[in-house]
Short mmCIF file of C-alpha atoms in Angstrom, two decimals:
data_model
loop_
_atom_site.label_atom_id
_atom_site.label_comp_id
_atom_site.label_asym_id
_atom_site.label_seq_id
_atom_site.Cartn_x
_atom_site.Cartn_y
_atom_site.Cartn_z
CA MET A 577 20.55 -1.07 -16.32
CA VAL A 578 17.15 -1.71 -14.80
CA LEU A 579 15.02 1.48 -13.64
CA ASP A 580 12.69 1.01 -10.80
CA ILE A 581 9.91 3.88 -11.34
CA HIS A 582 7.68 5.23 -8.77
CA HIS A 583 4.04 6.40 -9.15
CA GLU A 584 5.21 9.93 -8.52
CA PRO A 585 6.16 10.87 -12.36
CA PHE A 586 2.86 9.31 -13.81
CA GLU A 587 0.25 10.35 -10.72
CA GLU A 588 1.87 13.25 -8.69
CA PRO A 589 0.97 16.75 -10.44
CA ARG A 590 3.86 18.32 -8.69
CA TRP A 591 6.38 15.74 -9.69
CA SER A 592 4.56 15.33 -13.71
CA TRP A 593 7.61 17.49 -14.82
CA THR A 594 9.64 14.40 -14.41
CA LEU A 595 8.00 11.99 -16.54
CA GLY A 596 9.69 13.33 -19.65
CA PRO A 597 13.27 13.14 -18.21
CA THR A 598 12.28 9.62 -16.67
CA VAL A 599 11.10 8.19 -19.85
CA ALA A 600 14.45 9.32 -21.91
CA LEU A 601 16.39 7.40 -18.98
CA ALA A 602 14.07 4.45 -19.27
CA ARG A 603 14.63 4.01 -23.00
CA ARG A 604 18.18 3.97 -22.49
CA SER A 605 17.54 0.95 -19.79
CA ALA A 606 17.11 -2.80 -20.07
CA LEU A 607 14.29 -2.65 -18.49
CA ALA A 608 11.85 -0.29 -16.42
CA VAL A 609 9.89 -1.93 -13.59
CA VAL A 610 6.48 -0.52 -12.34
CA THR A 611 3.85 -1.60 -9.86
CA ASN A 612 0.61 -1.94 -12.30
CA GLN A 613 -0.20 -2.43 -15.86
CA ALA A 614 -1.62 0.82 -16.51
CA HIS A 615 1.92 2.56 -15.89
CA ALA A 616 3.55 -0.46 -18.04
CA ASP A 617 1.59 0.50 -21.07
CA LEU A 618 1.88 4.14 -20.69
CA LEU A 619 5.87 3.38 -20.83
CA ARG A 620 5.38 0.65 -23.32
CA ALA A 621 3.61 3.35 -25.72
CA ARG A 622 6.59 5.46 -25.29
CA GLY A 623 9.06 3.09 -26.49
CA VAL A 624 10.45 1.46 -23.14
CA THR A 625 10.66 -1.93 -22.27
CA SER A 626 8.80 -2.33 -19.06
CA THR A 627 7.33 -5.26 -16.45
CA VAL A 628 4.80 -4.98 -13.45
CA LEU A 629 6.68 -6.45 -10.68
CA HIS A 630 5.52 -5.90 -6.96
CA ASP A 631 7.47 -5.69 -3.79
CA PRO A 632 8.36 -8.98 -2.55
CA PRO A 633 5.79 -11.06 -0.75
CA HIS A 634 7.90 -11.25 2.87
CA ASP A 635 7.00 -13.67 5.26
CA ALA A 636 6.59 -12.25 8.79
CA ASP A 637 8.91 -15.03 10.28
CA GLY A 638 6.45 -16.58 12.07
CA ARG A 639 5.87 -13.86 14.45
CA ARG A 640 1.92 -13.55 13.50
CA VAL A 641 -0.15 -13.93 16.13
CA ARG A 642 -3.98 -14.01 16.29
CA MET A 643 -5.68 -10.63 16.88
CA GLY A 644 -7.46 -10.09 19.96
CA ALA A 645 -11.12 -8.36 19.97
CA ASP A 646 -9.32 -5.43 21.65
CA GLY A 647 -6.98 -4.64 18.64
CA HIS A 648 -6.35 -1.59 16.94
CA VAL A 649 -6.84 -0.31 13.63
CA ILE A 650 -3.28 0.84 12.34
CA VAL A 651 -3.05 3.57 9.56
CA PRO A 652 0.72 3.72 8.02
CA ALA A 653 1.09 7.28 6.94
CA CYS A 654 3.26 9.77 5.58
CA TYR A 655 0.84 12.38 5.12
CA GLY A 656 1.34 12.38 1.23
CA PRO A 657 -0.91 14.54 -0.98
CA ASP A 658 -2.83 11.31 -1.92
CA GLU A 659 -3.58 10.42 1.56
CA PRO A 660 -7.02 11.35 2.60
CA ILE A 661 -5.94 11.80 6.32
CA ALA A 662 -8.68 14.35 7.35
CA GLU A 663 -11.28 11.75 5.97
CA VAL A 664 -10.06 8.89 7.81
CA LEU A 665 -10.30 11.29 11.07
CA LEU A 666 -13.72 11.85 10.28
CA ALA A 667 -14.59 8.13 10.11
CA ALA A 668 -12.73 7.25 13.27
CA ALA A 669 -14.28 10.04 14.92
CA SER A 670 -17.71 8.11 14.12
CA MET A 671 -16.22 4.84 15.61
CA PRO A 672 -15.26 5.81 19.30
CA GLU A 673 -15.40 2.02 20.06
CA THR A 674 -12.68 1.71 18.14
CA SER A 675 -8.73 2.72 18.91
CA PHE A 676 -6.56 3.99 15.62
CA LYS A 677 -2.89 4.44 15.42
CA ILE A 678 -1.72 6.57 12.67
CA THR A 679 1.96 6.58 12.10
CA GLY A 680 4.30 9.64 10.20
CA ARG A 681 5.01 13.05 11.18
CA VAL A 682 1.94 15.03 11.25
CA PRO A 683 1.37 18.31 9.79
CA ALA A 684 0.52 21.07 12.13
CA ARG A 685 -2.95 21.34 10.46
CA PHE A 686 -4.23 18.40 11.81
CA ASP A 687 -3.46 19.21 15.60
CA ARG A 688 -7.32 20.25 16.37
CA CYS A 689 -8.99 17.51 14.07
CA VAL A 690 -7.69 14.50 16.19
CA PRO A 691 -10.51 12.34 17.93
CA PRO A 692 -9.82 10.97 21.45
CA ASN A 693 -9.65 7.77 20.09
CA VAL A 694 -6.61 8.18 17.56
CA GLU A 695 -3.22 8.24 18.82
CA LEU A 696 -0.59 9.77 16.18
CA THR A 697 2.71 7.78 16.76
CA GLY A 698 4.77 9.58 14.89
CA TYR A 699 7.50 7.53 12.91
CA VAL A 700 8.37 4.76 15.18
CA PRO A 701 11.47 2.23 15.15
CA ALA A 702 10.67 -0.75 13.26
CA GLU A 703 10.53 -3.05 16.17
CA GLU A 704 7.89 -0.98 17.19
CA TYR A 705 6.03 -1.04 14.19
CA ILE A 706 6.28 -4.62 14.11
CA SER A 707 4.53 -4.84 17.57
CA MET A 708 1.92 -2.26 16.26
CA LEU A 709 1.09 -4.59 13.41
CA ASP A 710 1.18 -7.70 15.54
CA ALA A 711 -1.51 -6.44 17.89
CA ALA A 712 -3.73 -4.68 15.04
CA ALA A 713 -6.89 -5.86 13.94
CA VAL A 714 -7.00 -4.09 10.91
CA VAL A 715 -4.36 -2.42 8.55
CA CYS A 716 -6.02 0.77 6.94
CA CYS A 717 -4.27 2.23 3.57
CA LEU A 718 -5.86 4.62 1.30
CA THR A 719 -4.67 6.58 -1.35
CA ASP A 720 -7.06 9.11 -4.22
CA LYS A 721 -4.67 8.08 -6.94
CA GLU A 722 -5.75 5.62 -9.40
CA ASN A 723 -2.61 3.61 -10.29
CA THR A 724 -0.78 4.03 -6.94
CA MET A 725 0.04 0.77 -4.73
CA GLN A 726 0.31 0.66 -0.97
CA ARG A 727 3.14 -0.28 0.93
CA GLY A 728 1.28 -0.73 4.15
CA GLY A 729 -0.79 -2.97 1.88
CA TYR A 730 2.11 -5.25 1.42
CA GLU A 731 2.73 -4.95 4.97
CA ALA A 732 -0.90 -6.05 5.87
CA LEU A 733 -0.35 -9.41 3.61
CA ALA A 734 2.89 -10.17 5.23
CA TYR A 735 0.93 -10.32 8.36
CA HIS A 736 -2.29 -11.93 7.15
CA ARG A 737 -3.92 -8.65 8.57
CA PRO A 738 -7.49 -7.88 7.12
CA LEU A 739 -7.02 -4.65 5.01
CA VAL A 740 -8.90 -1.38 4.16
CA THR A 741 -7.91 0.23 1.24
CA SER A 742 -9.02 2.39 -2.07
CA GLY A 743 -11.44 0.63 -4.37
CA THR A 744 -9.35 1.54 -7.57
CA ALA A 745 -8.76 -1.36 -10.25
CA VAL A 746 -5.04 -1.82 -9.29
CA LEU A 747 -5.68 -2.64 -5.61
CA ARG A 748 -8.98 -4.66 -6.00
CA GLU A 749 -6.56 -6.74 -8.77
CA TYR A 750 -4.01 -7.57 -6.06
CA TYR A 751 -5.86 -7.69 -2.97
CA GLU A 752 -8.80 -9.53 -4.53
CA ASP A 753 -11.33 -10.70 -1.65
CA ALA A 754 -9.10 -10.35 1.29
CA ALA A 755 -9.46 -6.85 1.46
CA LYS A 756 -12.23 -4.31 2.24
CA TYR A 757 -12.55 -1.57 -0.21
CA CYS A 758 -13.85 2.19 0.08
CA GLU A 759 -14.19 5.55 -1.69
CA PRO A 760 -11.16 7.52 0.00
CA HIS A 761 -12.70 10.76 0.04
CA ASP A 762 -16.02 9.65 1.71
CA PRO A 763 -15.69 9.08 5.84
CA ALA A 764 -19.16 7.31 5.87
CA SER A 765 -17.46 4.59 3.15
CA ILE A 766 -14.07 4.54 5.20
CA ALA A 767 -16.10 3.90 8.51
CA ALA A 768 -18.33 1.06 6.62
CA ALA A 769 -15.22 -0.44 5.25
CA LEU A 770 -13.61 -0.71 8.58
CA ARG A 771 -16.70 -2.29 10.41
CA GLU A 772 -17.00 -4.61 7.93
CA ALA A 773 -13.32 -5.70 8.36
CA LEU A 774 -13.45 -5.52 12.00
CA ALA A 775 -16.65 -7.78 11.96
CA GLU A 776 -15.19 -10.29 9.20
CA SER A 777 -11.39 -10.51 10.58
CA THR A 778 -11.66 -14.44 11.36
CA VAL A 779 -12.80 -14.73 7.45
CA LEU A 780 -10.60 -12.00 6.18
CA ALA A 781 -7.16 -12.88 7.74
CA PRO A 782 -7.31 -16.77 6.54
CA ARG A 783 -7.79 -14.82 3.22
CA MET A 784 -4.72 -12.86 3.36
CA ALA A 785 -2.70 -15.78 4.49
CA ALA A 786 -3.79 -17.74 1.34
CA LEU A 787 -3.20 -14.68 -0.78
CA HIS A 788 0.05 -14.21 0.46
CA ASP A 789 1.29 -17.90 -0.22
CA ARG A 790 -0.30 -17.43 -3.72
CA ARG A 791 2.00 -14.15 -4.47
CA VAL A 792 4.81 -16.03 -2.95
CA ALA A 793 4.29 -19.05 -5.53
CA GLU A 794 3.95 -16.85 -8.43
CA TYR A 795 6.67 -14.22 -7.74
CA GLU A 796 9.81 -16.20 -9.05
CA ASP A 797 8.11 -16.28 -12.53
CA ARG A 798 7.23 -12.38 -12.14
CA LEU A 799 11.25 -11.73 -11.73
CA ALA A 800 11.89 -13.50 -14.89
CA PRO A 801 11.81 -10.33 -16.97
CA LEU A 802 14.19 -8.64 -14.50
CA ARG A 803 16.65 -11.80 -14.17
CA GLU A 804 16.77 -11.75 -18.06
CA ALA A 805 17.48 -7.50 -18.20
CA LEU A 806 20.09 -8.40 -15.56
CA GLY A 807 21.58 -11.07 -17.34
CA GLN A 808 21.33 -9.00 -20.99
CA ARG A 809 23.69 -6.34 -18.80
CA THR A 810 26.20 -8.95 -17.88
#
């Protein structure tokens, strides 16, 4: 058995009660898969064999396009407790010249906080979301948790889009100099990083393309512990 463990047992207070049972189950598995070294180290300290493995660095199937000057900022969101949406809205309000699209089902508490340059799209079909990525100038994915990856960041990598994300060690290690980083609870910091990403898009997009190729090249080696664990099972 291989266990794929997301960040909630480690990072979310409301799910902290699941960490004990998760570790107990992981001890009986051949391998536990996590997305960062801090979680892998925590599990190993508790007797669990673990490895760090990110989502596969998918290619965008040749559908990438050059970013136009009128491209929007896309904020993939699900309004989780770690997402600083209120701060993103304040940052957007300070950038009236830039259009924003925020996905996900919007809680009622945000109804009166949305500036006119922000479109709340709700959840959209996959094809429509891909079109939004195609047209985006920047992808913005933020978390206030120290050891949480961002799926929207993986999508930015696939589509070679400049990324603005939180300045945690985990995210800096994975996205290196292909992203701009900010303090997630500081609207001014978010706005500054977004402005830099927009201004430097012609530099950041090739960096994301190069990073994507490196992540693809290294992924087979990253899969080795998983293949070994699955082989042990058979």
